[in-house]
Short mmCIF file of C-alpha atoms in Angstrom, two decimals:
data_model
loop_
_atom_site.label_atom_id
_atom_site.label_comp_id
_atom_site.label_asym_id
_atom_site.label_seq_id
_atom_site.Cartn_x
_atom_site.Cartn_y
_atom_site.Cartn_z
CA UNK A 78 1.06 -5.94 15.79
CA UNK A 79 3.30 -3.84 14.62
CA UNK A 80 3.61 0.35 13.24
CA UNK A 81 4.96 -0.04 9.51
CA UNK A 82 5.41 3.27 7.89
CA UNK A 83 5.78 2.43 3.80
CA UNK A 84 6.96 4.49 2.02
CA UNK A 85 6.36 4.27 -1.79
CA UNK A 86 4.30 4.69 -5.07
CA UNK A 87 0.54 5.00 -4.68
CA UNK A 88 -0.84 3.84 -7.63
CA UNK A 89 -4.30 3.86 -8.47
CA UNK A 90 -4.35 0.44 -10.32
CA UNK A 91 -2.06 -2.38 -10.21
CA UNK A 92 -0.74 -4.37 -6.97
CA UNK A 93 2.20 -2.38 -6.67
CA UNK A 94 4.23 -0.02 -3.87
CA UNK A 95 1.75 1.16 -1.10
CA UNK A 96 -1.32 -1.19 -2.47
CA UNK A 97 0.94 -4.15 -2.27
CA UNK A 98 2.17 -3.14 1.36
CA UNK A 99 -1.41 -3.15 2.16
CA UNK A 100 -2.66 -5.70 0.70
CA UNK A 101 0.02 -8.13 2.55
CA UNK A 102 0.35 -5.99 5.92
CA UNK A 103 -3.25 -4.85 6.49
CA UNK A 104 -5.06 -8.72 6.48
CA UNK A 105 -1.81 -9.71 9.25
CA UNK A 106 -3.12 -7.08 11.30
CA UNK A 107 -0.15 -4.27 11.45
CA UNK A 108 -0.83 -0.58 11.86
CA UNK A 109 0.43 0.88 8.16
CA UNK A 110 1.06 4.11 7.56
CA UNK A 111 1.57 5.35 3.73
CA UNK A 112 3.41 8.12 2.37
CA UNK A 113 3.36 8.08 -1.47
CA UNK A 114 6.47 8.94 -3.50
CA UNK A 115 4.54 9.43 -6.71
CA UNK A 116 1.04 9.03 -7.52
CA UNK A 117 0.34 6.69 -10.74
CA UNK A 118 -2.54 6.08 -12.50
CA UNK A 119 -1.29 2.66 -13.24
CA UNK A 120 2.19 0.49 -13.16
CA UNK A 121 4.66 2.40 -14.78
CA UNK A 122 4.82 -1.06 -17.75
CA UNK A 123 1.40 -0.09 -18.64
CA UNK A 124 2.19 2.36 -21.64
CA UNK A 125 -1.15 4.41 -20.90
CA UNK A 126 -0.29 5.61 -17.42
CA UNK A 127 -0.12 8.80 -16.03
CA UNK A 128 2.42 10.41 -13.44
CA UNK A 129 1.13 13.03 -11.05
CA UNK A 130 3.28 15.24 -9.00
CA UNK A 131 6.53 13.59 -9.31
CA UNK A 132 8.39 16.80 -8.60
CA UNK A 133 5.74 18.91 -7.02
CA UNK A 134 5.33 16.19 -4.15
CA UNK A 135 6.64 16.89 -0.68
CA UNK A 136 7.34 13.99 0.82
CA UNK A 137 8.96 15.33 3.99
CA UNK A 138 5.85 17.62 4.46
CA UNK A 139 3.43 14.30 4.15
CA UNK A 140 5.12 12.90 6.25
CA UNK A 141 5.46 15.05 9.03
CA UNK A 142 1.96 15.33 8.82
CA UNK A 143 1.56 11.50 9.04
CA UNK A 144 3.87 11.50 12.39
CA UNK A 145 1.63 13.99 13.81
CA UNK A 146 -1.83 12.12 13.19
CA UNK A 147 -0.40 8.72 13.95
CA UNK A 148 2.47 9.33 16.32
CA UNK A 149 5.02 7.53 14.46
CA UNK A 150 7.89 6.70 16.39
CA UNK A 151 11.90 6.80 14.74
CA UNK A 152 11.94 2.96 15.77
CA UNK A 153 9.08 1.84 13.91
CA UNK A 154 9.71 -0.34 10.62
CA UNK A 155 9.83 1.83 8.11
CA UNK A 156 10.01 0.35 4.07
CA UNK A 157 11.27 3.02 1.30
CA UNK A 158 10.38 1.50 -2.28
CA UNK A 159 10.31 3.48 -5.68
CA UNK A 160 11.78 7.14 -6.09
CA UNK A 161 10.48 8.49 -9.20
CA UNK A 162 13.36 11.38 -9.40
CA UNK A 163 16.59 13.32 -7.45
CA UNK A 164 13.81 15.42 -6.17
CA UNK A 165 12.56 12.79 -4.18
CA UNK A 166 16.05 11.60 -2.86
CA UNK A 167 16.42 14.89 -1.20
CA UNK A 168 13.26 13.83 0.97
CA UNK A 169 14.93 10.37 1.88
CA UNK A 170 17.81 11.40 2.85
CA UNK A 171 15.99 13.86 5.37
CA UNK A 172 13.61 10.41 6.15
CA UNK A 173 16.83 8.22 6.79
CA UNK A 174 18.49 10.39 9.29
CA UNK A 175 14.88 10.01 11.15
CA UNK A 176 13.63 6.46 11.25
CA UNK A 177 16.22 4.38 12.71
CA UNK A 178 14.70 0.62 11.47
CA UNK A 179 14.88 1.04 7.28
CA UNK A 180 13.74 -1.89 5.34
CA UNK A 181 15.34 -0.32 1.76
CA UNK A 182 13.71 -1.96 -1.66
CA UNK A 183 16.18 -0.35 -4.02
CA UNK A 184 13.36 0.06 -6.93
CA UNK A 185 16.05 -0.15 -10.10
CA UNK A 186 15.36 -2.57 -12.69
CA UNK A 187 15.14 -6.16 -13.55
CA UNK A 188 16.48 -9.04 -15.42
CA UNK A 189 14.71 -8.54 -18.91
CA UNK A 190 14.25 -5.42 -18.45
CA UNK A 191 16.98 -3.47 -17.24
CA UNK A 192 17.10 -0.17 -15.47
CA UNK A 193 13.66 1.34 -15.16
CA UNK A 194 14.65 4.58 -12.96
CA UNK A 195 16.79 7.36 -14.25
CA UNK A 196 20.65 7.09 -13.16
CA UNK A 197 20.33 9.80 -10.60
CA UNK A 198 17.98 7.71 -8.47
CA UNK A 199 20.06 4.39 -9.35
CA UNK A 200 23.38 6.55 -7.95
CA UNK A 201 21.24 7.41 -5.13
CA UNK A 202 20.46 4.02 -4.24
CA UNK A 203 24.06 2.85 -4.54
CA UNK A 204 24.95 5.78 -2.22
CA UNK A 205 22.60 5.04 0.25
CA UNK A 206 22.42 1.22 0.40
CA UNK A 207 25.47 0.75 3.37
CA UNK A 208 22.88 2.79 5.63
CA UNK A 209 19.96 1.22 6.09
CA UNK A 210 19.27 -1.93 8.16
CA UNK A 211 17.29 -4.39 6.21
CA UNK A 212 17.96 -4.52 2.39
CA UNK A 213 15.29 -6.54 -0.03
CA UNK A 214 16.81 -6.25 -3.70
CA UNK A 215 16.15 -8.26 -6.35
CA UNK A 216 19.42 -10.06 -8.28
CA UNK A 217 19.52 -7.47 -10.81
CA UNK A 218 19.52 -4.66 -8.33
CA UNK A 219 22.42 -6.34 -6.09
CA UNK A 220 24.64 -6.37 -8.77
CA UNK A 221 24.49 -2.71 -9.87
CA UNK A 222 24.67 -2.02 -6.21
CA UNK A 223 27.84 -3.91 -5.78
CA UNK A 224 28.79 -2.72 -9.77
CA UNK A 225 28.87 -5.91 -10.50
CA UNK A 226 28.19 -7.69 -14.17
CA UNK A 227 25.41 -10.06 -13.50
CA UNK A 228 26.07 -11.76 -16.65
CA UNK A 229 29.85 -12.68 -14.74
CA UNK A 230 28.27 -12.93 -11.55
CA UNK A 231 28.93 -16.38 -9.75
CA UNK A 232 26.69 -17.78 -7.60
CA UNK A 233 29.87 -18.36 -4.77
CA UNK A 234 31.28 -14.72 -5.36
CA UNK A 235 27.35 -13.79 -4.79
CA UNK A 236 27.63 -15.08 -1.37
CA UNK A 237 30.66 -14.13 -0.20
CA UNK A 238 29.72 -10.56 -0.89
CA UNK A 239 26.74 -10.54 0.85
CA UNK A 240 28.32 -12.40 3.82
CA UNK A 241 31.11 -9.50 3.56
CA UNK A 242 28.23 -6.88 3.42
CA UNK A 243 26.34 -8.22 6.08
CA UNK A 244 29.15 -9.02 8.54
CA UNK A 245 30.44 -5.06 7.82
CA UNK A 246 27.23 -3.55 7.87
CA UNK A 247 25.45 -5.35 10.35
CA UNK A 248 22.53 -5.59 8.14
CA UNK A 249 20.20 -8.52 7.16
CA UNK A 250 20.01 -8.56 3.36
CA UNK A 251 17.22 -10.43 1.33
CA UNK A 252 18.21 -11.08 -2.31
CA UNK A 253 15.46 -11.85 -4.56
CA UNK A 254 15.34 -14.36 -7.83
CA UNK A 255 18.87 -15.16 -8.92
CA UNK A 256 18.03 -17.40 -11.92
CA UNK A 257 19.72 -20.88 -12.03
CA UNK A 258 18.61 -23.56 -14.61
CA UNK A 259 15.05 -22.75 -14.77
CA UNK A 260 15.10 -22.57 -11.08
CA UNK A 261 15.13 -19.42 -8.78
CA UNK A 262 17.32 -19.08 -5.78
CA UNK A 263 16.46 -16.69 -2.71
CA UNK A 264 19.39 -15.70 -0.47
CA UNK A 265 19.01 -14.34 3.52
CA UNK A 266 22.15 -13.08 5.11
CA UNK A 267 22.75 -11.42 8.50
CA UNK A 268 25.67 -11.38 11.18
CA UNK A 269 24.27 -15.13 12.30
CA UNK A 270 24.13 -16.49 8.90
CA UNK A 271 23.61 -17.42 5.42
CA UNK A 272 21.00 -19.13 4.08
CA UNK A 273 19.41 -20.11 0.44
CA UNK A 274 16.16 -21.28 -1.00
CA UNK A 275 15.41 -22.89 -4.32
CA UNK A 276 12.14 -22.62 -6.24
CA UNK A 277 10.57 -23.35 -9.66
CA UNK A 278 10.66 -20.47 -12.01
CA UNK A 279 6.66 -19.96 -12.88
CA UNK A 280 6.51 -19.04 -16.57
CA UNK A 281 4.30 -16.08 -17.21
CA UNK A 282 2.56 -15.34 -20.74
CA UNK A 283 3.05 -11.46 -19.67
CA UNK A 284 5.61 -10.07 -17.19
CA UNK A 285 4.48 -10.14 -13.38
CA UNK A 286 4.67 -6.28 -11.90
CA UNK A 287 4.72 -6.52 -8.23
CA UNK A 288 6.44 -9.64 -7.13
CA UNK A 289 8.98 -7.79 -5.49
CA UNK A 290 6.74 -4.86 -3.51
CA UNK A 291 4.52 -8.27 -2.09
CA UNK A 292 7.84 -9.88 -0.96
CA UNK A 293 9.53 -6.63 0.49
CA UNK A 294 5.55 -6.55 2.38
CA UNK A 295 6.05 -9.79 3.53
CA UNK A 296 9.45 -9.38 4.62
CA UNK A 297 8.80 -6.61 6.66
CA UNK A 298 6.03 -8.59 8.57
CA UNK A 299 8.27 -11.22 9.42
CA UNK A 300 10.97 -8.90 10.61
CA UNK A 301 8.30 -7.85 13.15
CA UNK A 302 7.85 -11.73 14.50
CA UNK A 303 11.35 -11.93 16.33
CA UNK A 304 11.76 -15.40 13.89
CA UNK A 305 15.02 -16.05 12.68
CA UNK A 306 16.11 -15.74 9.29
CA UNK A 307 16.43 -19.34 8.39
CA UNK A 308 12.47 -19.27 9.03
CA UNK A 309 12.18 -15.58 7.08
CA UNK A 310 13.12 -17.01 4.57
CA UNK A 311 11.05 -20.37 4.28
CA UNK A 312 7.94 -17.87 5.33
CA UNK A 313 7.95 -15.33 2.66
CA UNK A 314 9.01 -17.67 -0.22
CA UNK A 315 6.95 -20.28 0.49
CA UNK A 316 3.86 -17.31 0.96
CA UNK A 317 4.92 -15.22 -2.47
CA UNK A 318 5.02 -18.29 -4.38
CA UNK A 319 1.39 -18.99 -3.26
CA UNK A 320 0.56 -15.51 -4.23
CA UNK A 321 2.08 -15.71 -7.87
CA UNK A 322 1.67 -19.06 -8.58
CA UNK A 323 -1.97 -19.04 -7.59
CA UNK A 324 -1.83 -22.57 -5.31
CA UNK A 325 -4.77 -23.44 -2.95
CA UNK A 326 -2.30 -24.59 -1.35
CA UNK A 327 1.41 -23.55 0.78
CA UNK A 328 4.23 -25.02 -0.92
CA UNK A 329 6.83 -25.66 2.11
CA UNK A 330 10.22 -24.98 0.44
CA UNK A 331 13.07 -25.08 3.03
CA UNK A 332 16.28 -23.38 3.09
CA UNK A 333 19.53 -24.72 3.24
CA UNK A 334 22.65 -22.65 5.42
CA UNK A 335 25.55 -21.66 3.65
CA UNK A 336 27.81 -21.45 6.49
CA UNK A 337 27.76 -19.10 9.08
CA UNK A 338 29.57 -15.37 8.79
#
């Protein structure tokens, strides 16, 4: 299988950043290599949790030291999650101008939530965005990337952005949990295509922290199995709603095209 260099929180309890990576990644056999860009005691929702080094980590310097013990190539797949601070962004930018194949989770905020990074990482993100290769973003983190309101946000102008995005960038984009009638659609775009997925929205008593890290994992596992993106898509939704909805069994959603680009 594959190299997979992940970098993103470590955090000590919680499936979340790096454990999430690994706990998808590891069992499918993949080579991961993780570089933390904070260390947390815990999620940062859980009120009781405690940050260490968030400005006093070098990230570059781990790093380099991780090329030089596992001989990390600039192809291999490399995921960039959570930046704690502007500190941090100084490291990625460094990162980005190294590894060639990013797979960018632009760690913002959430519907419900709203923005749960401070606004110089969240500019950072929208900075950086139009670089990378692969973009996973959930719906509330495509629309401040594209400054959109996602309150005014149309499912058919949602489309025809990414299609414009991809078909400039020549990127593949996966767009996580726009909400639709107590439904949730998933959206894959590249320069072949656009396709969508629909799925129950699973009611939680308490919110679910990590849905997003396990499907940016799973993501970057199928990017690695030369599929195509109809059958990305199908994979990882129909696997994360296994995960989170606790099934003995694989739902088999399918995914519908929405014209090519």
């Amino acid at each position: 299988m594959a190299n997979i260099l992940s970098i993103q929180s470590t955090v000590l309890n919680d499936l979340v950043g790096n454990r999430a990576a690994r706990s998808i990644l590891q069992p499918r056999k993949h080579s991961l290599i993780e570089v933390p860009t904070i260390i947390l005691t815990s999620h940062k929702g859980q009120k009781s949790s405690l940050q260490l080094h968030s400005n006093e980590l070098n990230i570059s310097k781990v790093l380099a030291k991780a090329r030089a013990t596992y001989k990390i190539k600039n192809s291999d797949l490399t995921i960039i999650g959570y930046l704690p601070s502007k500190n941090s962004t100084k490291h990625i930018t460094h990162i980005i101008k190294v590894q060639r194949n990013i797979l960018l989770d632009p760690v913002i905020g959430d519907i419900g939530v709203g923005m749960y990074v401070n606004s110089d990482v969240a500019k950072y993100f929208q900075k950086i965005f139009t670089k990378t290769k692969y973009l996973s973003a959930n719906f509330f983190e495509w629309g401040f990337l594209n400054k959109k309101d996602i309150n005014q946000y149309q499912f058919s102008e949602i489309v025809n952005d990414l299609k414009n995005f991809c078909s400039k960038n020549k990127s593949t984009v996966l767009i996580r949990s726009i909400p639709k009638e107590n439904e949730l659609i998933n959206l894959i775009a590249s320069v072949k295509g656009a396709w969508s997925i629909t799925t129950p929205e699973i009611k939680f008593k308490s919110r679910y922290h990590g849905a997003g890290d396990l499907t940016t994992a799973l993501f970057a596992h199928y990017l690695t199995q030369k599929i195509s993106e109809k059958k990305i898509l199908e994979n990882l939704t129909n696997d994360i709603f296994q995960i989170i909805s606790k099934k003995s069994k694989k739902s088999k959603f399918k995914s519908k095209s929405l014209g090519s680009l």
